[in-house]
Coordinates of C-alpha atoms in Angstrom, one line a residue:
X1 CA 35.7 170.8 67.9
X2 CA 32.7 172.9 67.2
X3 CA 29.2 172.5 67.7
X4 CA 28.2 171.1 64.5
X5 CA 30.8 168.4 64.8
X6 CA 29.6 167.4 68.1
X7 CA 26.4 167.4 67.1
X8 CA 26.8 165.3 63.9
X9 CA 29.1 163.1 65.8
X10 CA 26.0 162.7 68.5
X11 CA 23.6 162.0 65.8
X12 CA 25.8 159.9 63.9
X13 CA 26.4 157.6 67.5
X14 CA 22.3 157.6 68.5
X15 CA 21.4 156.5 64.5
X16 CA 23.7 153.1 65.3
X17 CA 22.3 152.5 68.6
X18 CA 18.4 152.8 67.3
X19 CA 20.5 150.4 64.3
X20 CA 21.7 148.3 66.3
X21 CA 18.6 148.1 68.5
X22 CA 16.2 147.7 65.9
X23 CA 18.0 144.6 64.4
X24 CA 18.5 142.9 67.7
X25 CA 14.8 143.4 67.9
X26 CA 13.9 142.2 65.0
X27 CA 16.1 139.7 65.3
X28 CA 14.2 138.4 68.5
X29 CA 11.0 138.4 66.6
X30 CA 12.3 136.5 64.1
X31 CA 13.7 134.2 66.8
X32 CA 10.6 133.9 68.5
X33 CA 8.3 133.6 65.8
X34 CA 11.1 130.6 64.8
X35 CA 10.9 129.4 68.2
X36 CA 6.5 129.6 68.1
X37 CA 7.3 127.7 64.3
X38 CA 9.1 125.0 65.9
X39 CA 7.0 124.5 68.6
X40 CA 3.6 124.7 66.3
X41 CA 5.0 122.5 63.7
X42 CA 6.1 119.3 66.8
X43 CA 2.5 120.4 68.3
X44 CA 0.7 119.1 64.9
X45 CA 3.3 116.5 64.0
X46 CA 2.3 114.9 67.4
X47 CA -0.9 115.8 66.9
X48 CA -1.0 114.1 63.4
X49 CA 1.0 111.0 64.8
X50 CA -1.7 110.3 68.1
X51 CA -4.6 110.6 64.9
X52 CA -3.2 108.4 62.4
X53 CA -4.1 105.8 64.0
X54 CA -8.0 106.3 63.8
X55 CA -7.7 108.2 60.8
X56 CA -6.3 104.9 59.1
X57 CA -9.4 103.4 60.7
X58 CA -11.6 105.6 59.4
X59 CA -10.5 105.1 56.1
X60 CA -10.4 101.4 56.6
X61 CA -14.2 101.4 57.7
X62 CA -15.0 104.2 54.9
X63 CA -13.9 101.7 52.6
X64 CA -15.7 99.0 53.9
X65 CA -18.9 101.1 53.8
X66 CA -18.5 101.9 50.2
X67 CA -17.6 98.4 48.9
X68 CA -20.5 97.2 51.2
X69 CA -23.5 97.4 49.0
X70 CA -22.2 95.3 46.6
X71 CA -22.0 92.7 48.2
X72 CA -24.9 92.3 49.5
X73 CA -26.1 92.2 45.7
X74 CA -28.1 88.8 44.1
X75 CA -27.2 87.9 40.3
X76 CA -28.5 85.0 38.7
X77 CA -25.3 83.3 37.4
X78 CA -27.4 82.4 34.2
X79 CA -29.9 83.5 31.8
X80 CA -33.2 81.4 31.6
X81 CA -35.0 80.2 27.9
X82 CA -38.3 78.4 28.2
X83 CA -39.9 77.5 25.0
X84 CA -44.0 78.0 24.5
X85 CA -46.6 77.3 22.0
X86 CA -49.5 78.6 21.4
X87 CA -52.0 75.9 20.6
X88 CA -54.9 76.0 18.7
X89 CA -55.6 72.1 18.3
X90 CA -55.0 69.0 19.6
X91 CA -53.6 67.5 16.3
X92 CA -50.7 70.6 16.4
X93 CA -49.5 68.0 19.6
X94 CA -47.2 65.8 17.7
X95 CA -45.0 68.9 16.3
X96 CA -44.4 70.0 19.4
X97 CA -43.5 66.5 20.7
X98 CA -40.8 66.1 17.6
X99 CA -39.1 69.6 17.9
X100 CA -39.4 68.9 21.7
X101 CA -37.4 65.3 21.5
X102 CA -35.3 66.8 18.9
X103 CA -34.0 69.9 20.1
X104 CA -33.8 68.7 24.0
X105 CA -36.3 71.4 25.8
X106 CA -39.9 71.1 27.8
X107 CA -42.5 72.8 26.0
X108 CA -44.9 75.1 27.6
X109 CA -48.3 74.8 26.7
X110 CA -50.0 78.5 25.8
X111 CA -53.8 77.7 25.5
X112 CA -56.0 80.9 24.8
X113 CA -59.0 80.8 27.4
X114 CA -61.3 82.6 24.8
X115 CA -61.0 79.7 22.7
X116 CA -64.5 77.2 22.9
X117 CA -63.8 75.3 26.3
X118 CA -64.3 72.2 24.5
X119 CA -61.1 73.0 22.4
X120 CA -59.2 73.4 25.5
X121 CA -60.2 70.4 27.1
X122 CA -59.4 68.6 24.0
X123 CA -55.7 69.8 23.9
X124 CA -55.3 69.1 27.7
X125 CA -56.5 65.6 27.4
X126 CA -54.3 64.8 24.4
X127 CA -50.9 66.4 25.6
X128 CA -48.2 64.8 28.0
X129 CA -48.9 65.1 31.7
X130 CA -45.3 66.7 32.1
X131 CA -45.7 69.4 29.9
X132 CA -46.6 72.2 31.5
X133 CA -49.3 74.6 31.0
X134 CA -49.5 79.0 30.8
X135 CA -52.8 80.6 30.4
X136 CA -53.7 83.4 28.0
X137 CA -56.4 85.4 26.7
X138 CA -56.9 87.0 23.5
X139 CA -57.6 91.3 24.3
X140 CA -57.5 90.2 28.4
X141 CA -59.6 92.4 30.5
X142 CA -62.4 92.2 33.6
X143 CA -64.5 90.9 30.0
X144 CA -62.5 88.2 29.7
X145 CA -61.9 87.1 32.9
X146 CA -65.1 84.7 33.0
X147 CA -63.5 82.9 30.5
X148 CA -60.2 82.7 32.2
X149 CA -62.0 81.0 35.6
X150 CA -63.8 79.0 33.7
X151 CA -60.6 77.0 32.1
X152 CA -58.7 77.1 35.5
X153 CA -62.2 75.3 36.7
X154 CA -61.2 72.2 34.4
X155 CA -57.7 72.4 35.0
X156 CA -58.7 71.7 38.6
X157 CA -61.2 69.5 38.1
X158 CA -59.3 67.3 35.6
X159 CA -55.8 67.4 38.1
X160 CA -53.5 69.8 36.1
X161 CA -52.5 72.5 37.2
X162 CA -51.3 75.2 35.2
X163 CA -48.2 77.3 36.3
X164 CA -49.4 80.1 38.0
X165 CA -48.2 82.4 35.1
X166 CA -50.1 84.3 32.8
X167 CA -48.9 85.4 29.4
X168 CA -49.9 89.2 29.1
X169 CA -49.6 90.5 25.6
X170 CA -48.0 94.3 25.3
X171 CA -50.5 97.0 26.3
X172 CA -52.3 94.6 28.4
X173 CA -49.9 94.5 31.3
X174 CA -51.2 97.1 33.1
X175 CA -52.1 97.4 36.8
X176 CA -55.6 96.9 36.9
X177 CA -55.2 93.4 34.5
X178 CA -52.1 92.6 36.9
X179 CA -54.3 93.0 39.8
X180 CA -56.9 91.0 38.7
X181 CA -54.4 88.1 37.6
X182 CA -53.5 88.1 41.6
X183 CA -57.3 87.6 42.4
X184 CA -57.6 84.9 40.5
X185 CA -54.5 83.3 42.2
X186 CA -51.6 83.9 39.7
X187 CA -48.8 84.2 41.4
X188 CA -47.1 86.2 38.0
X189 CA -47.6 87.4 34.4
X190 CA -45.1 87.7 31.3
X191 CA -43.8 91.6 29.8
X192 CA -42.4 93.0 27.5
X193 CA -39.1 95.3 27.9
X194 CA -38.1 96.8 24.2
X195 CA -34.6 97.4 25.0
X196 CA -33.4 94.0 27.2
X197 CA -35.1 91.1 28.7
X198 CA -35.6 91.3 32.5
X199 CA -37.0 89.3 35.2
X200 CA -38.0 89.6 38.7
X201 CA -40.5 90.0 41.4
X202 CA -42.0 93.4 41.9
X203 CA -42.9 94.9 45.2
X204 CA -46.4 93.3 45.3
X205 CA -44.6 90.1 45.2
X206 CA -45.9 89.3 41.2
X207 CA -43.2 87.4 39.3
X208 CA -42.6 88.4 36.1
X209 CA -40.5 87.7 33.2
X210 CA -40.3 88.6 28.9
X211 CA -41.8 86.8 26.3
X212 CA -41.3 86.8 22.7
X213 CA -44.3 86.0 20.8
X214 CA -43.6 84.6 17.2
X215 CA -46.1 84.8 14.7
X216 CA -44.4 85.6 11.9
X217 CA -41.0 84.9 10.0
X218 CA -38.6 88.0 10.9
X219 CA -39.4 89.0 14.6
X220 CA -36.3 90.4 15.9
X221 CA -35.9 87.6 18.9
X222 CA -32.1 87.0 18.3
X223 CA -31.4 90.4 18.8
X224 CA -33.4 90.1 22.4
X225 CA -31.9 86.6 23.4
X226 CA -28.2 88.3 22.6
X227 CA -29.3 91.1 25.2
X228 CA -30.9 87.7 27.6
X229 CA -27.5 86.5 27.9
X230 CA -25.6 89.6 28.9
X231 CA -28.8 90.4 31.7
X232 CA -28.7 86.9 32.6
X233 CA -32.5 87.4 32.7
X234 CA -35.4 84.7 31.5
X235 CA -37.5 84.8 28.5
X236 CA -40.2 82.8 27.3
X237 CA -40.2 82.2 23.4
X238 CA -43.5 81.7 21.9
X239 CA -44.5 80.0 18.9
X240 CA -47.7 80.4 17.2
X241 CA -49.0 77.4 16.1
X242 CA -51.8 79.2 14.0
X243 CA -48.7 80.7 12.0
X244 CA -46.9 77.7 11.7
X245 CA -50.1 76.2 10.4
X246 CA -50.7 79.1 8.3
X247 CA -47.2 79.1 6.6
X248 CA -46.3 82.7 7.6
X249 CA -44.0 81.1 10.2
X250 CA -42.6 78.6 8.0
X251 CA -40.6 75.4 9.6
X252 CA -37.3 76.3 8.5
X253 CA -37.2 79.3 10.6
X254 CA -38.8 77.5 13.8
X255 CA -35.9 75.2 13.3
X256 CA -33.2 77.9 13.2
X257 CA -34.4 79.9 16.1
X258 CA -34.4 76.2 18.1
X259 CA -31.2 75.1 17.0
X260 CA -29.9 79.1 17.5
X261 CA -32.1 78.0 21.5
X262 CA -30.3 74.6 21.6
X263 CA -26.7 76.4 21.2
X264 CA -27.6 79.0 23.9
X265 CA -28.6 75.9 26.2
X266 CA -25.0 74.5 25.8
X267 CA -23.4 77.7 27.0
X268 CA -22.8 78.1 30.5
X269 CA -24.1 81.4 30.8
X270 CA -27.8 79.9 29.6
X271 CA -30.1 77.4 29.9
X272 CA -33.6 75.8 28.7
X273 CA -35.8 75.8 31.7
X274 CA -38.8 75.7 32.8
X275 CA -41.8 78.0 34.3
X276 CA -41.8 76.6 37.5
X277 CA -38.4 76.7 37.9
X278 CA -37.7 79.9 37.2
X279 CA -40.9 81.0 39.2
X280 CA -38.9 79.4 42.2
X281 CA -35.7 81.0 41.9
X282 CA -37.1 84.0 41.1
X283 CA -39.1 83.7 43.9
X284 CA -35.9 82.8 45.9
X285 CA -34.4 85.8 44.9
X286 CA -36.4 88.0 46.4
X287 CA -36.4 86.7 49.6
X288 CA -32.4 86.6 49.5
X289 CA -32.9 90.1 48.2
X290 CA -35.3 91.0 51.2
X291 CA -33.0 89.4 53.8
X292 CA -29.9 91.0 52.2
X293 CA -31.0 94.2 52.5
X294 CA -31.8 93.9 56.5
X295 CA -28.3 92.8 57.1
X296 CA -27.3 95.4 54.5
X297 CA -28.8 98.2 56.7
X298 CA -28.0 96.3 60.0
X299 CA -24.3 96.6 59.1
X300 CA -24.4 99.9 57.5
X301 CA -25.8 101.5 60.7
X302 CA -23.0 99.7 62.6
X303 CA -19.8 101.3 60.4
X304 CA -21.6 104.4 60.2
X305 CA -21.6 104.7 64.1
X306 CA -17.9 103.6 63.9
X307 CA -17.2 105.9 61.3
X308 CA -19.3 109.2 63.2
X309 CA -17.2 107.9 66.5
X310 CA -14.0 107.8 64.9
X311 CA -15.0 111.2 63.5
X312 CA -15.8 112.7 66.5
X313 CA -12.2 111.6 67.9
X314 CA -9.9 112.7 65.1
X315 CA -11.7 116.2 65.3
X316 CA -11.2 116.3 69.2
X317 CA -7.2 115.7 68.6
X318 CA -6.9 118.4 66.0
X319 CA -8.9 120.6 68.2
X320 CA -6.2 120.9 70.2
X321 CA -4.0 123.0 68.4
X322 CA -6.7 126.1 69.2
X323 CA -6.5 125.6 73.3

């Protein structure tokens, strides 16, 4: 044998062994990194299994967290319809007394303070001592205000009392007018919201709640009382007796939209009321409201601190895996 053949033959033998080397260590590699797999792969499943335990509990409590708001939340379970006029004279009494008997509501009493004093007076002294009694004032303002005190003067002084609401016109509801009301110990006013009726207290503590004001034949009301229902909000509807006297509010249609009133009363999602009771529950509301919202925040506080605890744990298991 020459050389060469010993030399190929010598190759030929070191070539398998680096072979055969190189695939046993790659096959260790592969059996360690198998082996570092295995043993990653139990690490998180234990890992995973001592968590899911809190992490159940955290979802648990992140779900209670979410849902919690809600119900700390005050609806009124119906809407609210009182019925007003707006007197001019005494005589206009005895119409309001037959659509009142006939159509089963308790009419409010909308007298004007900027009318003669002696007109007022006349209209208290003639009307029934249960119907109850909401101030207004033509163009209100600081102006008119005189003439405001001077009818809640008689009111006191002849034992009625009126109901502590004011009927503010559009465009007269402002804060300064609002303010003013409150000094001269109104407890709320009436508004106007275009697109649906609302009531409520605001965060002075003024109750407030829509009007309609009729004064002609047309006013889009049934429209608003549709949007009452689904708000379960109170309204006010206002006739105008001067219309009605006038003709431009013409009996027919005060007798639809009070028989339209009188079907809403029947539903159980409405009702005819009165001021003072809805003064009172919306009154009541707010306090539930207030109260509501400290328990709200008092439980909140407490699931978040669960929640940042539980957090806190989960993260220190999974930390693990990097020691």
């Amino acid at each position: 044998m020459n050389d060469d053949a010993t030399f190929t033959i010598a190759r030929n033998v070191i070539c398998i062994l680096l072979s055969v080397l190189l695939a046993a260590g790659l096959g260790f590699l592969y059996y360690r990194d198998r082996q570092q797999e295995n043993v990653q792969t139990d690490t998180i499943e234990a890992l995973q299994a001592e968590a899911a335990p809190y992490e159940n509990e955290l979802n648990e409590l992140r779900s209670q967290l979410s849902g919690l708001e809600s119900s700390f939340t005050y609806t009124r379970e119906k809407a609210s319809v009182m019925v007003g006029f707006a007197v001019t004279d005494a005589a206009e009494l005895s119409y309001i007394e037959e659509k009142a008997a006939q159509y089963g509501f308790s009419p409010v009493l909308v007298l004007d303070c900027t009318m003669e004093l002696t007109d007022v007076e006349a209209i208290v002294e003639a009307a029934d001592e249960d119907w109850e009694i909401m101030l207004y004032a033509a163009n209100f303002s600081e102006e008119a205000n005189d003439d405001v005190l001077a009818v809640l003067s008689y009111l006191e002084d002849a034992g009625r009392k009126d109901t502590g609401m004011f009927l503010l016109r559009g465009g007269y509801d402002g804060a300064a007018n609002i303010e003013l009301l409150a000094q001269d110990g109104f407890v709320g006013y009436t508004s106007y919201h275009e697109e649906t009726p609302q009531a409520g207290q605001t965060e002075e503590g003024y109750v407030y709640f829509d009007y309609s004001y009729l004064s002609a034949e047309g006013t889009g009301v049934t429209g608003r009382l549709a949007a009452l229902l689904s708000r379960k909000a109170a309204m006010i509807v206002v006739f105008d007796m001067a219309s009605v006297d006038a003709g431009a509010l013409p009996e027919t249609y005060v007798d639809s939209l009070l028989k339209l009133l009188q079907e809403y009363d029947e539903r159980e999602d409405c009702a005819f009321s009165t001021v003072a009771d809805v003064v009172e529950e919306l009154s009541g509301i707010n306090a539930l409201l207030a109260a509501s919202e400290a328990e709200y925040e008092a439980q909140a506080a407490a699931l978040s601190e669960q929640i940042a605890e539980l957090e806190e744990t989960v993260a220190g298991i999974y930390a693990r895996l990097t020691d």
